[in-house]
mmCIF file of C-alpha atoms in Angstrom:
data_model
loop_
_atom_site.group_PDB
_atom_site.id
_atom_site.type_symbol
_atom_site.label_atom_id
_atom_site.label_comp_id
_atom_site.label_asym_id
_atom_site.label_seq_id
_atom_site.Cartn_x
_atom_site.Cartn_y
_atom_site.Cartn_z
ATOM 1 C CA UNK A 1 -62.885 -44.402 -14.442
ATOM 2 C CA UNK A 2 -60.844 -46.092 -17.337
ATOM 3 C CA UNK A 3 -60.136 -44.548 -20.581
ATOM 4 C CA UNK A 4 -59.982 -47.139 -23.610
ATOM 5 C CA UNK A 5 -56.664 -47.021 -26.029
ATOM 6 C CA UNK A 6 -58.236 -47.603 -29.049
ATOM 7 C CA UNK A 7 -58.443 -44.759 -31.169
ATOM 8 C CA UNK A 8 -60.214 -43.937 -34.408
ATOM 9 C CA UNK A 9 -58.594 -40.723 -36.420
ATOM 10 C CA UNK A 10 -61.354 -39.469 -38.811
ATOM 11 C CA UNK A 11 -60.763 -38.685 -42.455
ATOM 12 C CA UNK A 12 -60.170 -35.437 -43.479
ATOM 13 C CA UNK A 13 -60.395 -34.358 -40.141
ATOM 14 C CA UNK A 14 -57.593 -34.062 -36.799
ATOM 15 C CA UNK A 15 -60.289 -35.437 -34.844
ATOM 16 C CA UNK A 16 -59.895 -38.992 -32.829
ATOM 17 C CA UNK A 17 -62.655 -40.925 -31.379
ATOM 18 C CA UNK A 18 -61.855 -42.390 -27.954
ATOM 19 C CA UNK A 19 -63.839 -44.886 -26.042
ATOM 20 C CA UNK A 20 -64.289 -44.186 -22.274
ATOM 21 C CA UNK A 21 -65.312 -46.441 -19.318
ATOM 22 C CA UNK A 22 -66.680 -44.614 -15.927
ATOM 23 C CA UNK A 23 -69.393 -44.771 -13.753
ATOM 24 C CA UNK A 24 -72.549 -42.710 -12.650
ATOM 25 C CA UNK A 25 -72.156 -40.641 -9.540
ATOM 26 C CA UNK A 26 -73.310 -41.876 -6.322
ATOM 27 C CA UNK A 27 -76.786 -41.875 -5.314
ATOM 28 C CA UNK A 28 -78.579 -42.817 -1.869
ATOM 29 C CA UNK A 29 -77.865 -45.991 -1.294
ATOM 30 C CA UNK A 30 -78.137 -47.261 -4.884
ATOM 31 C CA UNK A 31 -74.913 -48.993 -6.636
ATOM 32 C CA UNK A 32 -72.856 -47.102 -9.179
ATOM 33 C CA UNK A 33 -73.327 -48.234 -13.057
ATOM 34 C CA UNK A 34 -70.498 -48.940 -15.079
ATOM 35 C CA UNK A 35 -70.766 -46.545 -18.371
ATOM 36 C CA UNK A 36 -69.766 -46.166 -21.587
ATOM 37 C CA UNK A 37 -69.475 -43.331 -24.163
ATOM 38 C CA UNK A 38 -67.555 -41.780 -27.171
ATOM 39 C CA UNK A 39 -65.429 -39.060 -26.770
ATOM 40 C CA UNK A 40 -64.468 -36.865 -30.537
ATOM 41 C CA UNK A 41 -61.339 -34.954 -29.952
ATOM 42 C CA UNK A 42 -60.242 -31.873 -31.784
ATOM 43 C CA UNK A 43 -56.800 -31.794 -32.193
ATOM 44 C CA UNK A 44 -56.237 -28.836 -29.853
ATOM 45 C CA UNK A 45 -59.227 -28.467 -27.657
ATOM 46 C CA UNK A 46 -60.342 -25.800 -26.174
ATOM 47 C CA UNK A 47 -61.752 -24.871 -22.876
ATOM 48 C CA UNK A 48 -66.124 -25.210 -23.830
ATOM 49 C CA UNK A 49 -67.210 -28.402 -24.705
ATOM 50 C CA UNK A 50 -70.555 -30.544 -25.064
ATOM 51 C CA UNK A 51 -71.752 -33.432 -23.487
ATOM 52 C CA UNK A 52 -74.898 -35.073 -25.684
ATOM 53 C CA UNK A 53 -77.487 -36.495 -23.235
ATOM 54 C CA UNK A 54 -79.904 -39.168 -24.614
ATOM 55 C CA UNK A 55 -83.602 -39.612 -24.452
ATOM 56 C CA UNK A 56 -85.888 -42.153 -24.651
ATOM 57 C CA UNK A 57 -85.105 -45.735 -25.366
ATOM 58 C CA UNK A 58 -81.566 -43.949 -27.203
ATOM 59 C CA UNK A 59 -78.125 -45.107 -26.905
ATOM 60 C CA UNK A 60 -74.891 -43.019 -27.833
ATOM 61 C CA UNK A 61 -75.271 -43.109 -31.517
ATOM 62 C CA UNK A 62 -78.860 -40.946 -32.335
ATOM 63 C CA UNK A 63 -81.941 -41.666 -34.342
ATOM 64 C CA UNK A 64 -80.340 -41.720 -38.051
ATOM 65 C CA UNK A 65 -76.797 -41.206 -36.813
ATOM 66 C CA UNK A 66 -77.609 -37.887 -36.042
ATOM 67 C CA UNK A 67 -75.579 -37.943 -32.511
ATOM 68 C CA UNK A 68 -72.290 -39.409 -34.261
ATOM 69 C CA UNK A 69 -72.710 -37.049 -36.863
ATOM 70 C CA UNK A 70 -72.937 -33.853 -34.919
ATOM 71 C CA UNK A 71 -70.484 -34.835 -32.628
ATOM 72 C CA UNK A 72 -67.870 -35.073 -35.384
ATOM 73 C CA UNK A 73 -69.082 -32.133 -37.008
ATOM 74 C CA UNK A 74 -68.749 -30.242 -33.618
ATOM 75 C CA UNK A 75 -65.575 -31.314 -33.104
ATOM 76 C CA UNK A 76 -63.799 -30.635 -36.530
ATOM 77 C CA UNK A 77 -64.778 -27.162 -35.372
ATOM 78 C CA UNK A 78 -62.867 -27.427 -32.631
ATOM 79 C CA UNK A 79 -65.338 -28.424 -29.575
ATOM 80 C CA UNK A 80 -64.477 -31.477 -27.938
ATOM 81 C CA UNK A 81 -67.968 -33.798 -27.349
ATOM 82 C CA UNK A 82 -68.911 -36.854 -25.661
ATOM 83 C CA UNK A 83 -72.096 -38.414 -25.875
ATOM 84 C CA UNK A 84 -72.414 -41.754 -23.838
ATOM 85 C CA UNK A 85 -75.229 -44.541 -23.396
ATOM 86 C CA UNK A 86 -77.501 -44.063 -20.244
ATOM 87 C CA UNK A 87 -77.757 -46.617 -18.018
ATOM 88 C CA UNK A 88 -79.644 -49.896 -18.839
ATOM 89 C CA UNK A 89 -79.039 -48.497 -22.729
ATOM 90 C CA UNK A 90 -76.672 -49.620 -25.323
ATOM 91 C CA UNK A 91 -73.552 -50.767 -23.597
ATOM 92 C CA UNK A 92 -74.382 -49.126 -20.071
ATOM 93 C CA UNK A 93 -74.926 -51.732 -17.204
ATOM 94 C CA UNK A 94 -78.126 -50.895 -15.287
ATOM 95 C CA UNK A 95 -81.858 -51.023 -15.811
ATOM 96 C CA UNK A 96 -83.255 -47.986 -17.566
ATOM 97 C CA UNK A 97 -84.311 -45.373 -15.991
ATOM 98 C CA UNK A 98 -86.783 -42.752 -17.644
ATOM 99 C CA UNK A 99 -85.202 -38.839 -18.299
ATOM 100 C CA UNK A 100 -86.575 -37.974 -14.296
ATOM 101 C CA UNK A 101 -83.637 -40.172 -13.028
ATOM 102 C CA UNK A 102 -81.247 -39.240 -15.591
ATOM 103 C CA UNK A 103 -78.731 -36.819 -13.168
ATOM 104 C CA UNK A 104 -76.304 -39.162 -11.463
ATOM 105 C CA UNK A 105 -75.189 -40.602 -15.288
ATOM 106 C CA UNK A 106 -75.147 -36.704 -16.292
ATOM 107 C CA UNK A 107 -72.891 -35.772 -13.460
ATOM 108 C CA UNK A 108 -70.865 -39.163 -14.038
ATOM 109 C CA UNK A 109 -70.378 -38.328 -17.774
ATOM 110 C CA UNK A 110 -69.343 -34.948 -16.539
ATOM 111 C CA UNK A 111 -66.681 -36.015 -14.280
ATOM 112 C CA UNK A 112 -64.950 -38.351 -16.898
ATOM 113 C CA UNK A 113 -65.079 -35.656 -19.945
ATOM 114 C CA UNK A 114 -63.248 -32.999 -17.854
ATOM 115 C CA UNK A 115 -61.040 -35.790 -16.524
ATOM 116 C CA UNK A 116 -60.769 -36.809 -20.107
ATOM 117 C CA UNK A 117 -60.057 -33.172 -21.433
ATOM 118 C CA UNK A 118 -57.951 -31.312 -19.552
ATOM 119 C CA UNK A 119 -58.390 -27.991 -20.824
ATOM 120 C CA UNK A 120 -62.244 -27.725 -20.278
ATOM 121 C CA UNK A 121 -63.385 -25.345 -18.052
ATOM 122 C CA UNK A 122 -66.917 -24.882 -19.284
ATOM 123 C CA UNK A 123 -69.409 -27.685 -20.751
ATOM 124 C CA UNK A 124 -73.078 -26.976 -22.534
ATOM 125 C CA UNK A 125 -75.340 -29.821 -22.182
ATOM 126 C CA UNK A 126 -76.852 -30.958 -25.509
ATOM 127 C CA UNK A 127 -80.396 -32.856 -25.674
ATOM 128 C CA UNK A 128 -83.062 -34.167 -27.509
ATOM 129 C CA UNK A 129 -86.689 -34.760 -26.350
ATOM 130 C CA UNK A 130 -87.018 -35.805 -23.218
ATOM 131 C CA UNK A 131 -83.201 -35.842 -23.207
ATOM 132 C CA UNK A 132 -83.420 -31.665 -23.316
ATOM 133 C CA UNK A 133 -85.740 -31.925 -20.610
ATOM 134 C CA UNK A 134 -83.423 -34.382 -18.585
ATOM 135 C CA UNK A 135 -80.719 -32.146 -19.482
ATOM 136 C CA UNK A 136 -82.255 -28.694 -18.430
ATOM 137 C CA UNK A 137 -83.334 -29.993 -15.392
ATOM 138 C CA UNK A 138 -79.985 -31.238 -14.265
ATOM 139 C CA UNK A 139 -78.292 -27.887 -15.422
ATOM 140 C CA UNK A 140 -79.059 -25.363 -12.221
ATOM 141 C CA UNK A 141 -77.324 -28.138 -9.778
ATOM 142 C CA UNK A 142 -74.251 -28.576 -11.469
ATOM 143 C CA UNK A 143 -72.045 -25.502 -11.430
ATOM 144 C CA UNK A 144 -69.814 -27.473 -14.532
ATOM 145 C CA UNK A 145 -72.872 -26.700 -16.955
ATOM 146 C CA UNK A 146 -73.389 -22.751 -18.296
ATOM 147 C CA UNK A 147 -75.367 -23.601 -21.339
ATOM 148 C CA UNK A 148 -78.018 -25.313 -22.701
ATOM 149 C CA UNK A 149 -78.922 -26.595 -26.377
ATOM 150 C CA UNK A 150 -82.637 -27.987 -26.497
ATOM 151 C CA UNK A 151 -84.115 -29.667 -29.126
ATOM 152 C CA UNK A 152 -88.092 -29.992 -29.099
ATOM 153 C CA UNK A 153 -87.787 -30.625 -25.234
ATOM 154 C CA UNK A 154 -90.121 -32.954 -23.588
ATOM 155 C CA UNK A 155 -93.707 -30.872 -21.823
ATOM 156 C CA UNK A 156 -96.714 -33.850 -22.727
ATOM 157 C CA UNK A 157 -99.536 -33.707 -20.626
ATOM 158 C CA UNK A 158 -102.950 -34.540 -21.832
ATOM 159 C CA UNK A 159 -104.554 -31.272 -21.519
ATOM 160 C CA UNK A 160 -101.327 -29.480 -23.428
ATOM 161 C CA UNK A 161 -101.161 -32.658 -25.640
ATOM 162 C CA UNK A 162 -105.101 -31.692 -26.495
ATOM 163 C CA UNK A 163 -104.647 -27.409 -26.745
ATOM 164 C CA UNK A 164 -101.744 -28.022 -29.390
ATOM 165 C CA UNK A 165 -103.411 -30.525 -31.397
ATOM 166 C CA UNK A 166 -106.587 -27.984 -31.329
ATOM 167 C CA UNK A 167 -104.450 -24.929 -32.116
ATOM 168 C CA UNK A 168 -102.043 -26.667 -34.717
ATOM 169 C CA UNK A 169 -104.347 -28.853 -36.695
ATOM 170 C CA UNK A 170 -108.148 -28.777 -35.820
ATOM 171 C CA UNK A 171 -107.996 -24.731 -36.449
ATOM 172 C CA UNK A 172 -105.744 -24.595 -39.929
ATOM 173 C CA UNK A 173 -107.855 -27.509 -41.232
ATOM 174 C CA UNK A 174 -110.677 -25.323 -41.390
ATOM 175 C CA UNK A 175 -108.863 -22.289 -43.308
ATOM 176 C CA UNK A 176 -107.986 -25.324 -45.939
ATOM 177 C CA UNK A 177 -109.631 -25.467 -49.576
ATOM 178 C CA UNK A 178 -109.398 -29.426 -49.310
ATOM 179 C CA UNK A 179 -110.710 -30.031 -46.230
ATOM 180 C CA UNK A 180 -114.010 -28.127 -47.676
ATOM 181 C CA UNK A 181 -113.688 -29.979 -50.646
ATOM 182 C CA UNK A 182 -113.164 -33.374 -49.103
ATOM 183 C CA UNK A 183 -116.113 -32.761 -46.559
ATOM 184 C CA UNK A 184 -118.292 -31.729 -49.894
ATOM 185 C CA UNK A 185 -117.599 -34.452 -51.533
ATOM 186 C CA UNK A 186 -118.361 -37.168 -48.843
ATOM 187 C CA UNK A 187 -114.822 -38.270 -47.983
ATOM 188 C CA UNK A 188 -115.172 -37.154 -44.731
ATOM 189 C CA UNK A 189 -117.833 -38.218 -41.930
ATOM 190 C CA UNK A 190 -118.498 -35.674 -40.445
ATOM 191 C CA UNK A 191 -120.411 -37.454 -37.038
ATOM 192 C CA UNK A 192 -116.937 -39.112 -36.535
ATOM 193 C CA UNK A 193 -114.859 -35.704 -37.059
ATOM 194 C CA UNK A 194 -117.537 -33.692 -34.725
ATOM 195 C CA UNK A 195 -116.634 -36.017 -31.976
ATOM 196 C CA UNK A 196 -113.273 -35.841 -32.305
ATOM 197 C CA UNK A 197 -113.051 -32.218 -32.191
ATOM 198 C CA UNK A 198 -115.755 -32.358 -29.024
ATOM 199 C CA UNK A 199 -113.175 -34.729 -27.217
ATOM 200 C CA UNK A 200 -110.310 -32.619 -28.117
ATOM 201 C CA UNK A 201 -111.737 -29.687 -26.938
ATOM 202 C CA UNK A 202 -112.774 -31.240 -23.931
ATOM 203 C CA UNK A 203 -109.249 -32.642 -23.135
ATOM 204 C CA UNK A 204 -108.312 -28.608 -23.405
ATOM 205 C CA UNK A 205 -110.169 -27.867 -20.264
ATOM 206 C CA UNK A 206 -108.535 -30.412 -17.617
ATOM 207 C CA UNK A 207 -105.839 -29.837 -15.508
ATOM 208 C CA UNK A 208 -102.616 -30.168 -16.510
ATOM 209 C CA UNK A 209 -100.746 -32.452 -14.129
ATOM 210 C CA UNK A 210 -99.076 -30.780 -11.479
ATOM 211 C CA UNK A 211 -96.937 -33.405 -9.993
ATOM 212 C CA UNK A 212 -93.439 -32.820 -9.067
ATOM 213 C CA UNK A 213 -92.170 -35.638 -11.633
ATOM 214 C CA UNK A 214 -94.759 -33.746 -14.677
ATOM 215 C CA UNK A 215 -92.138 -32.596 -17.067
ATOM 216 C CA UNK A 216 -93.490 -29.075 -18.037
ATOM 217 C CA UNK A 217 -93.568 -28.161 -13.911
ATOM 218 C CA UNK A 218 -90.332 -29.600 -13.836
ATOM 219 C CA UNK A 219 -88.768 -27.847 -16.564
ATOM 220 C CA UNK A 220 -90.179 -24.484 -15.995
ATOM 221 C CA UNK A 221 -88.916 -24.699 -12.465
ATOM 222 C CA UNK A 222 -85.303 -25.793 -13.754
ATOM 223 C CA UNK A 223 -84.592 -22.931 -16.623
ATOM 224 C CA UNK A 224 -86.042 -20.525 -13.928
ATOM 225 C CA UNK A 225 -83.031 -21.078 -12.027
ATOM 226 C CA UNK A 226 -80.762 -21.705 -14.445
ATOM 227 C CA UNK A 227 -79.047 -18.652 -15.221
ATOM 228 C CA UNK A 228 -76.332 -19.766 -18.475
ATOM 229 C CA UNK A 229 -77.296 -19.420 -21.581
ATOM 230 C CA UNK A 230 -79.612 -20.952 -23.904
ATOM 231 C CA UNK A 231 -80.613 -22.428 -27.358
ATOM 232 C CA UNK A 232 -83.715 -23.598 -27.845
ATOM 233 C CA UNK A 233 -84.008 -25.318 -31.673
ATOM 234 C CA UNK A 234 -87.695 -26.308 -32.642
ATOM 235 C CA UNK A 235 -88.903 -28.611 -35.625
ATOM 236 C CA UNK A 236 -91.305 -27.117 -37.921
ATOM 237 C CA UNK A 237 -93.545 -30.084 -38.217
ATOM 238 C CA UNK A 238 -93.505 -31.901 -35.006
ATOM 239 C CA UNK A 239 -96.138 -31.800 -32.546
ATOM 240 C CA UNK A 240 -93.736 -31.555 -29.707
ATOM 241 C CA UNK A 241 -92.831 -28.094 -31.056
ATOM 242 C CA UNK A 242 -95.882 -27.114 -31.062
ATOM 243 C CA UNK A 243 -96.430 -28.016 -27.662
ATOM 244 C CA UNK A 244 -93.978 -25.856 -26.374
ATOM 245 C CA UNK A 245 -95.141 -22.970 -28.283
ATOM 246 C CA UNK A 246 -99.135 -23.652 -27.330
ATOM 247 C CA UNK A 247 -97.126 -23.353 -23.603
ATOM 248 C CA UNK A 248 -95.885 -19.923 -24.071
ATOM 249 C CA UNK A 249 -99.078 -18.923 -26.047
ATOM 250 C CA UNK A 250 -100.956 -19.903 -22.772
ATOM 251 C CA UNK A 251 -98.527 -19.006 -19.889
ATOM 252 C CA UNK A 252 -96.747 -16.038 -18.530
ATOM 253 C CA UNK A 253 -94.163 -17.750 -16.485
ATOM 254 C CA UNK A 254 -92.609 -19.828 -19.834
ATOM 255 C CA UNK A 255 -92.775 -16.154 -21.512
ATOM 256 C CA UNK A 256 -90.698 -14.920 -19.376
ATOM 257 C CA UNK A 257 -88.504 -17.549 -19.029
ATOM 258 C CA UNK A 258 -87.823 -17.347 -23.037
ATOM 259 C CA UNK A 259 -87.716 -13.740 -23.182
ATOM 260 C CA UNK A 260 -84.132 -13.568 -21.279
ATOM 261 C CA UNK A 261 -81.469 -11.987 -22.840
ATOM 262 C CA UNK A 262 -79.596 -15.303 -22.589
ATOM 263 C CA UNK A 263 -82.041 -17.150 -24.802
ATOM 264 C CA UNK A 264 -81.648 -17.688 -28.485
ATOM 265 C CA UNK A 265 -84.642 -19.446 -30.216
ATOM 266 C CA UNK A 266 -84.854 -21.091 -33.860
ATOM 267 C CA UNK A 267 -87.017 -23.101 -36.294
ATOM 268 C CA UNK A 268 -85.792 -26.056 -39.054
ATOM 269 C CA UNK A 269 -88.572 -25.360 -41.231
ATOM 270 C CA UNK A 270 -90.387 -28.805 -42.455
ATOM 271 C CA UNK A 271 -88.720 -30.926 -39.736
ATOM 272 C CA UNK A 272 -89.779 -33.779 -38.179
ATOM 273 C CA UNK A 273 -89.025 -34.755 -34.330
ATOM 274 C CA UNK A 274 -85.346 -36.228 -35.047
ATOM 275 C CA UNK A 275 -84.421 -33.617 -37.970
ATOM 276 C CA UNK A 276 -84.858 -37.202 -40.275
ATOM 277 C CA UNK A 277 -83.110 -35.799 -43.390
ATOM 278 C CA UNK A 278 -79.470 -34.647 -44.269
ATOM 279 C CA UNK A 279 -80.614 -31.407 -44.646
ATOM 280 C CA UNK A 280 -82.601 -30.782 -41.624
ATOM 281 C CA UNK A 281 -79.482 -32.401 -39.812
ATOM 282 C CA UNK A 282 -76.685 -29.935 -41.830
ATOM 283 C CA UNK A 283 -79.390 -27.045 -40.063
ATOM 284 C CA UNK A 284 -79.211 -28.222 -37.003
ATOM 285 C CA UNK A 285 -75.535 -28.649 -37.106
ATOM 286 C CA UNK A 286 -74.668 -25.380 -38.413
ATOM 287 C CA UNK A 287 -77.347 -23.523 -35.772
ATOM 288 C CA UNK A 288 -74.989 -25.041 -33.182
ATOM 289 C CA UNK A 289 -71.936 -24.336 -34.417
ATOM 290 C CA UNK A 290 -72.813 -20.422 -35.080
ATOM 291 C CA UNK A 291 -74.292 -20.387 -31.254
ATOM 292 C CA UNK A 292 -71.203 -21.774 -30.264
ATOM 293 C CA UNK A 293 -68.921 -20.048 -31.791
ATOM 294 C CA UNK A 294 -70.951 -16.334 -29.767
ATOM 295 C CA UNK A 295 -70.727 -18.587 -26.647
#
């Protein structure tokens, strides 16, 4: 592991940026990648501090800046954060891998921000998407990790893909005044919509995918056993969301799961899937930065 000297000290803030070099932990037989990521510095840190784990074709810096951003916002507040590039993304050797390989360059990134910051004794991991879902499923086998911060985590299947599109937009169509209106007026075909709705509804009754690499089986299993403590953050208009909430609607087992004690839960009204605006970003921040600060 190699820490960079170049340093960046933010205006208006005792905060440095630091580059770091390390690799992924071992895994069976397959060669190490060489990493990088960005480590924001309070001036005094303290002992908690949050890793940012990417999803999907990501790298370190976040759709709209929103991963530099937080991280700097984070750690003006005092919380030291690193968020890094997965392998095979940004400047991370490697082919990429998809969020079900994702723990040896989570447990690598954790071994070079406690080497990196002394003082911590206690790291949340922070994700987006399928990088919650990576993230919460690495969390019960790494004792260095007692919290979680989930944004619209990652739980497609086709048949949950189908019950949420039913329950979120076939349904409220019908209680709207325009949809009536449209389908009076003739803007609407109503043979096409028909058999739309059939197929959706359809979709509703197969299977969901119970494969050990599915991500809702996955995930359930993984915050069953995890036993730190949670925030789960939600966009208002994402289908995603609404996945996850057609989920608990439907099953006892995720109920449960978000009905601990250790769970805190909260909506950004009118966001979209990456929080898009300033605003929705400033919400997000600030929901992290109160949760932290009860840690």
């Amino acid at each position: 592991m190699k820490r960079d000297s170049s340093q960046q000290q933010l205006a208006g803030h005792s905060v440095r940026e630091l580059p770091l070099r390390f690799r992924s932990a071992a895994e069976d037989g397959e060669a190490q990648a060489r990493m990088v990521g960005i480590l924001s510095l309070p001036a005094a840190p303290g002992p908690r501090g949050i890793l940012i784990v990417t999803g999907g074709p990501q790298y370190r810096v976040g759709s709209h800046r929103q991963f530099v951003l937080l991280a700097r916002a984070l750690a003006a507040q005092g919380w030291p954060v690193l968020r890094f590039d997965l392998r095979g993304m940004g400047d991370s050797e490697g082919s990429a891998r998809d969020y079900r390989a994702a723990g040896p360059d989570i447990a690598g990134a954790l071994a070079q921000f406690l080497d990196a910051v002394p003082t911590l004794r206690e790291v949340a991991l922070w994700g987006l998407c399928d990088g919650a879902t990576a993230a919460a499923c690495h969390a019960p086998r790494d004792a260095r990790v007692n919290a979680l911060i989930l944004l619209n985590p990652w739980v497609r299947s086709s048949a949950g893909l189908a019950r949420a599109t039913l329950r979120h937009y076939y349904l409220p169509r019908l209680l709207q005044g325009a949809f009536w209106r449209k389908l009076a007026s003739g803007g609407l075909q109503p043979g096409a919509s028909l058999a739309s709705l059939r197929q959706v509804a359809a979709a509703t009754q197969e299977a969901a995918p119970q494969a050990d690499d599915a991500p809702a089986p996955a995930l359930l299993r993984a915050l069953t056993q995890f036993q730190g403590k949670v925030l789960l953050i939600l966009s208002g208009d994402d289908l995603g969301a609404r996945e996850w909430q057609t989920l608990l609607h439907g099953d006892g087992a995720w109920r449960a799961v978000a009905a601990r004690a250790q769970w805190t839960q909260a909506q950004v009204d009118g966001a979209n899937h990456t929080f898009a605006s300033a605003a929705w970003r400033g919400e997000v921040e600030q929901l992290c930065a109160r949760w932290l600060q009860s840690w």
